[in-house]
């Protein structure tokens, strides 16, 4: 198995910078669209053969150094008694949980209800020649979906819950943390080589409130998960939270594009970094793209080790050939030539 | 005239921390709604007597230490030949400018077309017993509206323009910078006591691209505007950009809630700070609100001087009595008691 990605996770610098892309299996890819035309998104997630096929596509086509399980961060919510749906304008979760009273709607996490995830993993580890990354949302990010009933512009309901009923919000977080921990451990048991926690929405909190309502639950997960595989933490809108995030014992910190890797390294004590090209740079001119890819590579050299990635998922308008060119450029790049 | 706000702008600490709120004149206030029921938003902006009345409302009702001109950041676009409209789902600008070819739709800024703004200012400076803040969007933030035709979730069109036609994007920025400069100078001539530049969307850029596509135009404005009144810079999602922002010679830096004032002070060399309570904290329980107001006051004490504000505009669901209580709490707060 190609080991550049796992080496970098462990703080070792392989001979070239490993690269994969968040949402590398997705709608921007014609091969994905072909399958998506036959099945709805949730069916794709729940059918191990299809989920495995879609996971493999970008590995073959783009030549990336890691695969990420094709699934969705909301999948565990179904195993907690909520209904999830994916419509054009985004994901929907029901019923919403906005008060302590609503907490009764959230059932204990039933691992067997997401068995298809572990089946997909078992298929993939036989097929892949690169490491497989499992994942879940952070408890806080899951909480925002449960409270808002989907995505949100300003997260009014989440904030109202937090600041009106902080104790009940903590109860919600306890339940979601327990589920997330079980879910990640079972993915590791099924064979994933690394896991990434997506904290897509923690960036809506002030550093003070991140410290109260988000961080303790990540610490709880870190304490309970076997450290046999690298744990990656992705938080969008990280920059203001770095002084909090630095205390978390993740192996790799995945940064969004709105922070300078060099600034982040200062806070994170030069630990392994993943990231952080602005995904929308890829919609631009080739010279502008490659200039910025090179910048990220050079910035990444400040860290103990660096895994190239985007600061957010691949945008649907991205051209596959552009991504291929970026992967080749990264693989061929050597620091001595800078 | 009460001078606590202007003193703080100059780096002097008055006997109490001055406070005002972004979007303090707005829909959360019943007195505002009463007028809004009779006139549409644009008519309110364009009628000096109404705009002045609405500007005065929060000063009288909340007892804040500064007034901010009631207007909208998109107003100057009409004086450049574009059509602006305010519908339920947000502002609309047309025609959109997405290529170098489209630049012809942007006319030279016609000061006389926004004379109502300067008339409003002239009425207000006679009426007010607190300083009046004028404002404009930053050229970059204006550019996003011109390109997207309104607000946006991910600013795909803006990024595509920037990274596909960087030279043409710079041409757009030149035109918008010239307009913004003229607009601010004329507000100062009409009598405002301070001006704030709203860079609501600069936070979508990486620090590298902020340095290329946003910062040089702010430097240009700073060079051309008479420094006779304090200049405040508000940038949302500031944290990752502080290492760039620190070079800008604004008098006051207004921070959003996603950054710790103490961290920001380190980058900004302890210059005057404005901000930065999460506006949605105000939807919570009184004890949770006042705990965080106090935190912000204590954090603000790290800076040379501090003007209390929110990290973003007042949310429509905010209760006026809560805001009153917050203003009183801030005015009565003394550091020796901490």
PDB file of N, CA, C and O in Angstrom, chain A residues 154 156 159-160 163-164 166-167 203-209 212-213 237 239-240 243 257-260 263 267 278 280-281 283-285 288 292 295 315 317, chain B residues 154 156 159-160 163-164 166-167 203-209 213 237 239-240 243 257-260 263 267 278 280-281 283-285 288 292 295 315 317:
ATOM      1  N   UNK A 154     -27.165  31.796   9.656  1.00  0.00           N
ATOM      2  CA  UNK A 154     -26.605  32.411  10.871  1.00  0.00           C
ATOM      3  C   UNK A 154     -26.783  31.566  12.139  1.00  0.00           C
ATOM      4  O   UNK A 154     -26.377  31.983  13.209  1.00  0.00           O
ATOM      5  N   UNK A 156     -29.258  30.820  14.086  1.00  0.00           N
ATOM      6  CA  UNK A 156     -30.014  31.480  15.155  1.00  0.00           C
ATOM      7  C   UNK A 156     -30.548  30.465  16.161  1.00  0.00           C
ATOM      8  O   UNK A 156     -30.462  30.675  17.368  1.00  0.00           O
ATOM      9  N   UNK A 159     -27.737  28.984  18.401  1.00  0.00           N
ATOM     10  CA  UNK A 159     -27.255  29.940  19.397  1.00  0.00           C
ATOM     11  C   UNK A 159     -28.311  30.181  20.472  1.00  0.00           C
ATOM     12  O   UNK A 159     -28.007  30.314  21.650  1.00  0.00           O
ATOM     13  N   UNK A 160     -29.562  30.250  20.053  1.00  0.00           N
ATOM     14  CA  UNK A 160     -30.629  30.489  21.025  1.00  0.00           C
ATOM     15  C   UNK A 160     -30.679  29.333  22.042  1.00  0.00           C
ATOM     16  O   UNK A 160     -30.804  29.554  23.242  1.00  0.00           O
ATOM     17  N   UNK A 163     -27.476  29.516  24.381  1.00  0.00           N
ATOM     18  CA  UNK A 163     -27.424  30.611  25.351  1.00  0.00           C
ATOM     19  C   UNK A 163     -28.686  30.718  26.214  1.00  0.00           C
ATOM     20  O   UNK A 163     -28.704  31.463  27.194  1.00  0.00           O
ATOM     21  N   UNK A 164     -29.747  29.982  25.829  1.00  0.00           N
ATOM     22  CA  UNK A 164     -30.966  29.981  26.656  1.00  0.00           C
ATOM     23  C   UNK A 164     -31.003  28.778  27.578  1.00  0.00           C
ATOM     24  O   UNK A 164     -31.485  28.863  28.709  1.00  0.00           O
ATOM     25  N   UNK A 166     -28.224  26.320  28.346  1.00  0.00           N
ATOM     26  CA  UNK A 166     -26.891  25.719  28.217  1.00  0.00           C
ATOM     27  C   UNK A 166     -26.814  24.290  28.772  1.00  0.00           C
ATOM     28  O   UNK A 166     -26.169  23.439  28.164  1.00  0.00           O
ATOM     29  N   UNK A 167     -27.509  24.023  29.900  1.00  0.00           N
ATOM     30  CA  UNK A 167     -27.437  22.669  30.471  1.00  0.00           C
ATOM     31  C   UNK A 167     -28.043  21.636  29.513  1.00  0.00           C
ATOM     32  O   UNK A 167     -27.497  20.545  29.346  1.00  0.00           O
ATOM     33  N   UNK A 203     -16.740  26.875  13.719  1.00  0.00           N
ATOM     34  CA  UNK A 203     -16.276  28.238  13.464  1.00  0.00           C
ATOM     35  C   UNK A 203     -17.329  29.316  13.669  1.00  0.00           C
ATOM     36  O   UNK A 203     -17.027  30.501  13.556  1.00  0.00           O
ATOM     37  N   UNK A 204     -18.563  28.939  13.984  1.00  0.00           N
ATOM     38  CA  UNK A 204     -19.584  29.959  14.275  1.00  0.00           C
ATOM     39  C   UNK A 204     -19.492  30.415  15.726  1.00  0.00           C
ATOM     40  O   UNK A 204     -20.136  31.382  16.112  1.00  0.00           O
ATOM     41  N   UNK A 205     -18.697  29.711  16.534  1.00  0.00           N
ATOM     42  CA  UNK A 205     -18.590  30.042  17.959  1.00  0.00           C
ATOM     43  C   UNK A 205     -17.432  31.000  18.229  1.00  0.00           C
ATOM     44  O   UNK A 205     -16.405  30.955  17.552  1.00  0.00           O
ATOM     45  N   UNK A 206     -17.580  31.819  19.243  1.00  0.00           N
ATOM     46  CA  UNK A 206     -16.451  32.603  19.726  1.00  0.00           C
ATOM     47  C   UNK A 206     -15.462  31.627  20.360  1.00  0.00           C
ATOM     48  O   UNK A 206     -15.857  30.540  20.796  1.00  0.00           O
ATOM     49  N   UNK A 207     -14.181  31.996  20.425  1.00  0.00           N
ATOM     50  CA  UNK A 207     -13.212  31.105  21.071  1.00  0.00           C
ATOM     51  C   UNK A 207     -13.653  30.727  22.493  1.00  0.00           C
ATOM     52  O   UNK A 207     -13.511  29.581  22.909  1.00  0.00           O
ATOM     53  N   UNK A 208     -14.221  31.683  23.223  1.00  0.00           N
ATOM     54  CA  UNK A 208     -14.704  31.416  24.583  1.00  0.00           C
ATOM     55  C   UNK A 208     -15.757  30.305  24.585  1.00  0.00           C
ATOM     56  O   UNK A 208     -15.671  29.353  25.357  1.00  0.00           O
ATOM     57  N   UNK A 209     -16.745  30.416  23.694  1.00  0.00           N
ATOM     58  CA  UNK A 209     -17.819  29.427  23.668  1.00  0.00           C
ATOM     59  C   UNK A 209     -17.391  28.108  23.046  1.00  0.00           C
ATOM     60  O   UNK A 209     -17.913  27.047  23.403  1.00  0.00           O
ATOM     61  N   UNK A 212     -16.214  26.081  25.797  1.00  0.00           N
ATOM     62  CA  UNK A 212     -17.250  25.549  26.694  1.00  0.00           C
ATOM     63  C   UNK A 212     -18.108  24.489  26.005  1.00  0.00           C
ATOM     64  O   UNK A 212     -18.412  23.452  26.576  1.00  0.00           O
ATOM     65  N   UNK A 213     -18.511  24.758  24.762  1.00  0.00           N
ATOM     66  CA  UNK A 213     -19.551  23.942  24.140  1.00  0.00           C
ATOM     67  C   UNK A 213     -19.056  22.954  23.087  1.00  0.00           C
ATOM     68  O   UNK A 213     -19.820  22.133  22.603  1.00  0.00           O
ATOM     69  N   UNK A 237     -13.126  27.631   9.249  1.00  0.00           N
ATOM     70  CA  UNK A 237     -13.036  28.899   9.963  1.00  0.00           C
ATOM     71  C   UNK A 237     -12.241  28.729  11.254  1.00  0.00           C
ATOM     72  O   UNK A 237     -12.654  29.159  12.341  1.00  0.00           O
ATOM     73  N   UNK A 239      -9.192  29.888  12.113  1.00  0.00           N
ATOM     74  CA  UNK A 239      -8.123  30.800  12.518  1.00  0.00           C
ATOM     75  C   UNK A 239      -8.293  31.366  13.922  1.00  0.00           C
ATOM     76  O   UNK A 239      -7.363  31.363  14.713  1.00  0.00           O
ATOM     77  N   UNK A 240      -9.503  31.824  14.267  1.00  0.00           N
ATOM     78  CA  UNK A 240      -9.695  32.432  15.578  1.00  0.00           C
ATOM     79  C   UNK A 240      -9.693  31.421  16.719  1.00  0.00           C
ATOM     80  O   UNK A 240      -9.626  31.805  17.889  1.00  0.00           O
ATOM     81  N   UNK A 243      -5.943  29.005  19.219  1.00  0.00           N
ATOM     82  CA  UNK A 243      -5.434  29.052  20.591  1.00  0.00           C
ATOM     83  C   UNK A 243      -6.172  28.054  21.491  1.00  0.00           C
ATOM     84  O   UNK A 243      -5.669  27.675  22.544  1.00  0.00           O
ATOM     85  N   UNK A 257      -8.779  27.591   4.068  1.00  0.00           N
ATOM     86  CA  UNK A 257      -7.894  28.502   3.329  1.00  0.00           C
ATOM     87  C   UNK A 257      -7.796  29.910   3.930  1.00  0.00           C
ATOM     88  O   UNK A 257      -6.977  30.717   3.515  1.00  0.00           O
ATOM     89  N   UNK A 258      -8.628  30.188   4.939  1.00  0.00           N
ATOM     90  CA  UNK A 258      -8.658  31.550   5.488  1.00  0.00           C
ATOM     91  C   UNK A 258      -7.648  31.756   6.601  1.00  0.00           C
ATOM     92  O   UNK A 258      -7.792  32.660   7.417  1.00  0.00           O
ATOM     93  N   UNK A 259      -6.658  30.887   6.633  1.00  0.00           N
ATOM     94  CA  UNK A 259      -5.599  31.036   7.631  1.00  0.00           C
ATOM     95  C   UNK A 259      -4.278  30.706   6.942  1.00  0.00           C
ATOM     96  O   UNK A 259      -4.234  29.866   6.039  1.00  0.00           O
ATOM     97  N   UNK A 260      -3.243  31.414   7.330  1.00  0.00           N
ATOM     98  CA  UNK A 260      -1.920  31.178   6.785  1.00  0.00           C
ATOM     99  C   UNK A 260      -1.324  29.976   7.528  1.00  0.00           C
ATOM    100  O   UNK A 260      -1.282  29.980   8.764  1.00  0.00           O
ATOM    101  N   UNK A 263       1.134  30.928  10.212  1.00  0.00           N
ATOM    102  CA  UNK A 263       0.523  31.440  11.453  1.00  0.00           C
ATOM    103  C   UNK A 263      -0.016  30.275  12.286  1.00  0.00           C
ATOM    104  O   UNK A 263       0.143  30.230  13.510  1.00  0.00           O
ATOM    105  N   UNK A 267       0.756  28.460  16.418  1.00  0.00           N
ATOM    106  CA  UNK A 267      -0.166  28.047  17.482  1.00  0.00           C
ATOM    107  C   UNK A 267      -0.100  26.531  17.722  1.00  0.00           C
ATOM    108  O   UNK A 267      -0.165  26.073  18.859  1.00  0.00           O
ATOM    109  N   UNK A 278      -7.701  27.342  -1.233  1.00  0.00           N
ATOM    110  CA  UNK A 278      -9.072  27.794  -1.481  1.00  0.00           C
ATOM    111  C   UNK A 278      -9.637  26.962  -2.640  1.00  0.00           C
ATOM    112  O   UNK A 278      -9.124  27.022  -3.758  1.00  0.00           O
ATOM    113  N   UNK A 280     -12.006  27.305  -4.552  1.00  0.00           N
ATOM    114  CA  UNK A 280     -12.501  28.055  -5.708  1.00  0.00           C
ATOM    115  C   UNK A 280     -11.367  28.624  -6.561  1.00  0.00           C
ATOM    116  O   UNK A 280     -11.603  29.094  -7.676  1.00  0.00           O
ATOM    117  N   UNK A 281     -10.154  28.559  -6.054  1.00  0.00           N
ATOM    118  CA  UNK A 281      -8.991  28.900  -6.882  1.00  0.00           C
ATOM    119  C   UNK A 281      -8.986  27.996  -8.118  1.00  0.00           C
ATOM    120  O   UNK A 281      -8.601  28.418  -9.213  1.00  0.00           O
ATOM    121  N   UNK A 283     -11.201  27.153 -10.023  1.00  0.00           N
ATOM    122  CA  UNK A 283     -12.053  27.606 -11.134  1.00  0.00           C
ATOM    123  C   UNK A 283     -11.322  28.631 -11.990  1.00  0.00           C
ATOM    124  O   UNK A 283     -11.864  29.123 -12.980  1.00  0.00           O
ATOM    125  N   UNK A 284     -10.104  28.976 -11.613  1.00  0.00           N
ATOM    126  CA  UNK A 284      -9.381  30.050 -12.294  1.00  0.00           C
ATOM    127  C   UNK A 284      -8.442  29.592 -13.390  1.00  0.00           C
ATOM    128  O   UNK A 284      -8.534  28.462 -13.883  1.00  0.00           O
ATOM    129  N   UNK A 285      -7.541  30.497 -13.745  1.00  0.00           N
ATOM    130  CA  UNK A 285      -6.562  30.286 -14.816  1.00  0.00           C
ATOM    131  C   UNK A 285      -5.436  29.390 -14.310  1.00  0.00           C
ATOM    132  O   UNK A 285      -5.061  29.484 -13.145  1.00  0.00           O
ATOM    133  N   UNK A 288      -2.587  31.011 -12.311  1.00  0.00           N
ATOM    134  CA  UNK A 288      -3.023  31.467 -10.986  1.00  0.00           C
ATOM    135  C   UNK A 288      -3.200  30.274 -10.038  1.00  0.00           C
ATOM    136  O   UNK A 288      -2.895  30.366  -8.847  1.00  0.00           O
ATOM    137  N   UNK A 292      -0.689  29.323  -6.575  1.00  0.00           N
ATOM    138  CA  UNK A 292      -1.236  29.140  -5.225  1.00  0.00           C
ATOM    139  C   UNK A 292      -0.989  27.736  -4.680  1.00  0.00           C
ATOM    140  O   UNK A 292      -0.798  27.553  -3.486  1.00  0.00           O
ATOM    141  N   UNK A 295       2.459  27.933  -3.412  1.00  0.00           N
ATOM    142  CA  UNK A 295       2.458  28.664  -2.131  1.00  0.00           C
ATOM    143  C   UNK A 295       2.070  27.763  -0.971  1.00  0.00           C
ATOM    144  O   UNK A 295       2.683  27.810   0.091  1.00  0.00           O
ATOM    145  N   UNK A 315     -15.451  21.968  -5.215  1.00  0.00           N
ATOM    146  CA  UNK A 315     -16.662  22.625  -5.717  1.00  0.00           C
ATOM    147  C   UNK A 315     -17.192  21.870  -6.945  1.00  0.00           C
ATOM    148  O   UNK A 315     -16.413  21.364  -7.756  1.00  0.00           O
ATOM    149  N   UNK A 317     -18.280  22.837  -9.681  1.00  0.00           N
ATOM    150  CA  UNK A 317     -17.876  23.391 -10.983  1.00  0.00           C
ATOM    151  C   UNK A 317     -16.426  23.082 -11.361  1.00  0.00           C
ATOM    152  O   UNK A 317     -15.940  23.552 -12.381  1.00  0.00           O
TER     153      UNK A 317
ATOM    154  N   UNK B 154     -21.163  30.985  -1.308  1.00  0.00           N
ATOM    155  CA  UNK B 154     -19.748  30.634  -1.463  1.00  0.00           C
ATOM    156  C   UNK B 154     -18.981  31.556  -2.410  1.00  0.00           C
ATOM    157  O   UNK B 154     -17.796  31.360  -2.631  1.00  0.00           O
ATOM    158  N   UNK B 156     -18.878  31.965  -5.627  1.00  0.00           N
ATOM    159  CA  UNK B 156     -18.254  31.286  -6.768  1.00  0.00           C
ATOM    160  C   UNK B 156     -17.942  32.271  -7.892  1.00  0.00           C
ATOM    161  O   UNK B 156     -16.856  32.235  -8.480  1.00  0.00           O
ATOM    162  N   UNK B 159     -14.915  34.577  -7.007  1.00  0.00           N
ATOM    163  CA  UNK B 159     -13.632  33.855  -7.072  1.00  0.00           C
ATOM    164  C   UNK B 159     -13.278  33.518  -8.521  1.00  0.00           C
ATOM    165  O   UNK B 159     -12.120  33.597  -8.921  1.00  0.00           O
ATOM    166  N   UNK B 160     -14.271  33.146  -9.304  1.00  0.00           N
ATOM    167  CA  UNK B 160     -13.994  32.805 -10.698  1.00  0.00           C
ATOM    168  C   UNK B 160     -13.431  34.025 -11.439  1.00  0.00           C
ATOM    169  O   UNK B 160     -12.472  33.921 -12.200  1.00  0.00           O
ATOM    170  N   UNK B 163      -9.770  34.785 -10.127  1.00  0.00           N
ATOM    171  CA  UNK B 163      -8.717  33.849 -10.501  1.00  0.00           C
ATOM    172  C   UNK B 163      -8.656  33.573 -12.003  1.00  0.00           C
ATOM    173  O   UNK B 163      -7.714  32.959 -12.482  1.00  0.00           O
ATOM    174  N   UNK B 164      -9.689  34.028 -12.737  1.00  0.00           N
ATOM    175  CA  UNK B 164      -9.663  33.851 -14.194  1.00  0.00           C
ATOM    176  C   UNK B 164      -9.188  35.113 -14.885  1.00  0.00           C
ATOM    177  O   UNK B 164      -8.504  35.061 -15.902  1.00  0.00           O
ATOM    178  N   UNK B 166      -7.612  38.180 -13.326  1.00  0.00           N
ATOM    179  CA  UNK B 166      -7.129  39.041 -12.224  1.00  0.00           C
ATOM    180  C   UNK B 166      -6.942  40.503 -12.641  1.00  0.00           C
ATOM    181  O   UNK B 166      -7.278  41.399 -11.869  1.00  0.00           O
ATOM    182  N   UNK B 167      -6.451  40.734 -13.857  1.00  0.00           N
ATOM    183  CA  UNK B 167      -6.235  42.130 -14.287  1.00  0.00           C
ATOM    184  C   UNK B 167      -7.565  42.890 -14.363  1.00  0.00           C
ATOM    185  O   UNK B 167      -7.638  44.047 -13.961  1.00  0.00           O
ATOM    186  N   UNK B 203     -13.345  38.428   4.377  1.00  0.00           N
ATOM    187  CA  UNK B 203     -13.011  37.181   5.054  1.00  0.00           C
ATOM    188  C   UNK B 203     -13.188  35.935   4.206  1.00  0.00           C
ATOM    189  O   UNK B 203     -12.869  34.833   4.658  1.00  0.00           O
ATOM    190  N   UNK B 204     -13.664  36.072   2.968  1.00  0.00           N
ATOM    191  CA  UNK B 204     -13.751  34.894   2.089  1.00  0.00           C
ATOM    192  C   UNK B 204     -12.416  34.625   1.396  1.00  0.00           C
ATOM    193  O   UNK B 204     -12.242  33.600   0.759  1.00  0.00           O
ATOM    194  N   UNK B 205     -11.486  35.576   1.515  1.00  0.00           N
ATOM    195  CA  UNK B 205     -10.192  35.444   0.833  1.00  0.00           C
ATOM    196  C   UNK B 205      -9.152  34.795   1.735  1.00  0.00           C
ATOM    197  O   UNK B 205      -9.162  34.984   2.947  1.00  0.00           O
ATOM    198  N   UNK B 206      -8.227  34.080   1.135  1.00  0.00           N
ATOM    199  CA  UNK B 206      -7.059  33.610   1.879  1.00  0.00           C
ATOM    200  C   UNK B 206      -6.218  34.837   2.221  1.00  0.00           C
ATOM    201  O   UNK B 206      -6.302  35.868   1.544  1.00  0.00           O
ATOM    202  N   UNK B 207      -5.396  34.755   3.270  1.00  0.00           N
ATOM    203  CA  UNK B 207      -4.541  35.902   3.603  1.00  0.00           C
ATOM    204  C   UNK B 207      -3.681  36.345   2.407  1.00  0.00           C
ATOM    205  O   UNK B 207      -3.513  37.537   2.163  1.00  0.00           O
ATOM    206  N   UNK B 208      -3.200  35.387   1.634  1.00  0.00           N
ATOM    207  CA  UNK B 208      -2.394  35.689   0.449  1.00  0.00           C
ATOM    208  C   UNK B 208      -3.195  36.539  -0.553  1.00  0.00           C
ATOM    209  O   UNK B 208      -2.726  37.576  -1.023  1.00  0.00           O
ATOM    210  N   UNK B 209      -4.425  36.116  -0.845  1.00  0.00           N
ATOM    211  CA  UNK B 209      -5.234  36.837  -1.827  1.00  0.00           C
ATOM    212  C   UNK B 209      -5.799  38.145  -1.272  1.00  0.00           C
ATOM    213  O   UNK B 209      -6.014  39.099  -2.023  1.00  0.00           O
ATOM    214  N   UNK B 213      -5.695  41.365  -3.538  1.00  0.00           N
ATOM    215  CA  UNK B 213      -6.939  41.862  -4.139  1.00  0.00           C
ATOM    216  C   UNK B 213      -7.749  42.806  -3.254  1.00  0.00           C
ATOM    217  O   UNK B 213      -8.722  43.389  -3.696  1.00  0.00           O
ATOM    218  N   UNK B 237     -14.918  37.967   9.936  1.00  0.00           N
ATOM    219  CA  UNK B 237     -14.014  36.833   9.754  1.00  0.00           C
ATOM    220  C   UNK B 237     -12.572  37.301   9.642  1.00  0.00           C
ATOM    221  O   UNK B 237     -11.818  36.941   8.736  1.00  0.00           O
ATOM    222  N   UNK B 239      -9.997  36.924  11.803  1.00  0.00           N
ATOM    223  CA  UNK B 239      -8.896  36.319  12.545  1.00  0.00           C
ATOM    224  C   UNK B 239      -7.715  35.897  11.686  1.00  0.00           C
ATOM    225  O   UNK B 239      -6.571  36.190  12.017  1.00  0.00           O
ATOM    226  N   UNK B 240      -7.987  35.229  10.561  1.00  0.00           N
ATOM    227  CA  UNK B 240      -6.889  34.750   9.733  1.00  0.00           C
ATOM    228  C   UNK B 240      -6.172  35.845   8.975  1.00  0.00           C
ATOM    229  O   UNK B 240      -5.099  35.627   8.416  1.00  0.00           O
ATOM    230  N   UNK B 243      -2.645  39.285  10.351  1.00  0.00           N
ATOM    231  CA  UNK B 243      -1.242  39.501  10.010  1.00  0.00           C
ATOM    232  C   UNK B 243      -1.105  40.410   8.781  1.00  0.00           C
ATOM    233  O   UNK B 243      -0.052  41.002   8.555  1.00  0.00           O
ATOM    234  N   UNK B 257     -16.855  38.314  16.394  1.00  0.00           N
ATOM    235  CA  UNK B 257     -16.798  37.538  17.649  1.00  0.00           C
ATOM    236  C   UNK B 257     -15.938  36.274  17.542  1.00  0.00           C
ATOM    237  O   UNK B 257     -15.684  35.624  18.543  1.00  0.00           O
ATOM    238  N   UNK B 258     -15.507  35.937  16.330  1.00  0.00           N
ATOM    239  CA  UNK B 258     -14.791  34.673  16.153  1.00  0.00           C
ATOM    240  C   UNK B 258     -13.296  34.805  16.366  1.00  0.00           C
ATOM    241  O   UNK B 258     -12.509  33.986  15.907  1.00  0.00           O
ATOM    242  N   UNK B 259     -12.922  35.885  17.065  1.00  0.00           N
ATOM    243  CA  UNK B 259     -11.519  36.077  17.395  1.00  0.00           C
ATOM    244  C   UNK B 259     -11.445  36.596  18.827  1.00  0.00           C
ATOM    245  O   UNK B 259     -12.334  37.329  19.278  1.00  0.00           O
ATOM    246  N   UNK B 260     -10.432  36.166  19.532  1.00  0.00           N
ATOM    247  CA  UNK B 260     -10.225  36.619  20.899  1.00  0.00           C
ATOM    248  C   UNK B 260      -9.544  37.993  20.835  1.00  0.00           C
ATOM    249  O   UNK B 260      -8.506  38.144  20.173  1.00  0.00           O
ATOM    250  N   UNK B 263      -5.851  37.913  21.459  1.00  0.00           N
ATOM    251  CA  UNK B 263      -5.045  37.427  20.322  1.00  0.00           C
ATOM    252  C   UNK B 263      -4.893  38.531  19.276  1.00  0.00           C
ATOM    253  O   UNK B 263      -3.820  38.744  18.716  1.00  0.00           O
ATOM    254  N   UNK B 267      -1.469  40.919  17.378  1.00  0.00           N
ATOM    255  CA  UNK B 267      -1.183  41.244  15.975  1.00  0.00           C
ATOM    256  C   UNK B 267      -1.269  42.748  15.717  1.00  0.00           C
ATOM    257  O   UNK B 267      -0.481  43.311  14.982  1.00  0.00           O
ATOM    258  N   UNK B 278     -20.682  38.196  20.220  1.00  0.00           N
ATOM    259  CA  UNK B 278     -21.524  37.447  19.289  1.00  0.00           C
ATOM    260  C   UNK B 278     -22.949  38.005  19.392  1.00  0.00           C
ATOM    261  O   UNK B 278     -23.579  37.922  20.446  1.00  0.00           O
ATOM    262  N   UNK B 280     -25.709  36.949  18.568  1.00  0.00           N
ATOM    263  CA  UNK B 280     -26.755  35.977  18.900  1.00  0.00           C
ATOM    264  C   UNK B 280     -26.728  35.566  20.372  1.00  0.00           C
ATOM    265  O   UNK B 280     -27.671  34.945  20.858  1.00  0.00           O
ATOM    266  N   UNK B 281     -25.681  35.949  21.079  1.00  0.00           N
ATOM    267  CA  UNK B 281     -25.673  35.778  22.541  1.00  0.00           C
ATOM    268  C   UNK B 281     -26.875  36.515  23.131  1.00  0.00           C
ATOM    269  O   UNK B 281     -27.473  36.067  24.111  1.00  0.00           O
ATOM    270  N   UNK B 283     -29.792  36.635  22.284  1.00  0.00           N
ATOM    271  CA  UNK B 283     -31.052  35.888  22.265  1.00  0.00           C
ATOM    272  C   UNK B 283     -31.157  34.946  23.464  1.00  0.00           C
ATOM    273  O   UNK B 283     -32.161  34.259  23.630  1.00  0.00           O
ATOM    274  N   UNK B 284     -30.128  34.931  24.285  1.00  0.00           N
ATOM    275  CA  UNK B 284     -30.073  33.961  25.389  1.00  0.00           C
ATOM    276  C   UNK B 284     -30.562  34.490  26.725  1.00  0.00           C
ATOM    277  O   UNK B 284     -31.251  35.514  26.804  1.00  0.00           O
ATOM    278  N   UNK B 285     -30.182  33.765  27.764  1.00  0.00           N
ATOM    279  CA  UNK B 285     -30.577  34.058  29.136  1.00  0.00           C
ATOM    280  C   UNK B 285     -29.758  35.219  29.670  1.00  0.00           C
ATOM    281  O   UNK B 285     -28.582  35.351  29.345  1.00  0.00           O
ATOM    282  N   UNK B 288     -26.246  34.480  31.066  1.00  0.00           N
ATOM    283  CA  UNK B 288     -25.294  34.094  30.018  1.00  0.00           C
ATOM    284  C   UNK B 288     -24.858  35.321  29.205  1.00  0.00           C
ATOM    285  O   UNK B 288     -23.706  35.436  28.796  1.00  0.00           O
ATOM    286  N   UNK B 292     -20.910  37.184  29.208  1.00  0.00           N
ATOM    287  CA  UNK B 292     -20.126  37.388  27.987  1.00  0.00           C
ATOM    288  C   UNK B 292     -19.851  38.871  27.716  1.00  0.00           C
ATOM    289  O   UNK B 292     -18.805  39.225  27.174  1.00  0.00           O
ATOM    290  N   UNK B 295     -16.928  39.541  29.862  1.00  0.00           N
ATOM    291  CA  UNK B 295     -15.725  38.976  29.231  1.00  0.00           C
ATOM    292  C   UNK B 295     -15.169  39.906  28.159  1.00  0.00           C
ATOM    293  O   UNK B 295     -13.968  40.109  28.066  1.00  0.00           O
ATOM    294  N   UNK B 315     -29.220  41.322  15.508  1.00  0.00           N
ATOM    295  CA  UNK B 315     -30.137  40.370  14.875  1.00  0.00           C
ATOM    296  C   UNK B 315     -31.584  40.844  15.045  1.00  0.00           C
ATOM    297  O   UNK B 315     -31.942  41.409  16.080  1.00  0.00           O
ATOM    298  N   UNK B 317     -34.200  39.360  15.807  1.00  0.00           N
ATOM    299  CA  UNK B 317     -34.941  38.768  16.935  1.00  0.00           C
ATOM    300  C   UNK B 317     -34.543  39.335  18.293  1.00  0.00           C
ATOM    301  O   UNK B 317     -35.015  38.866  19.328  1.00  0.00           O
TER     302      UNK B 317
END
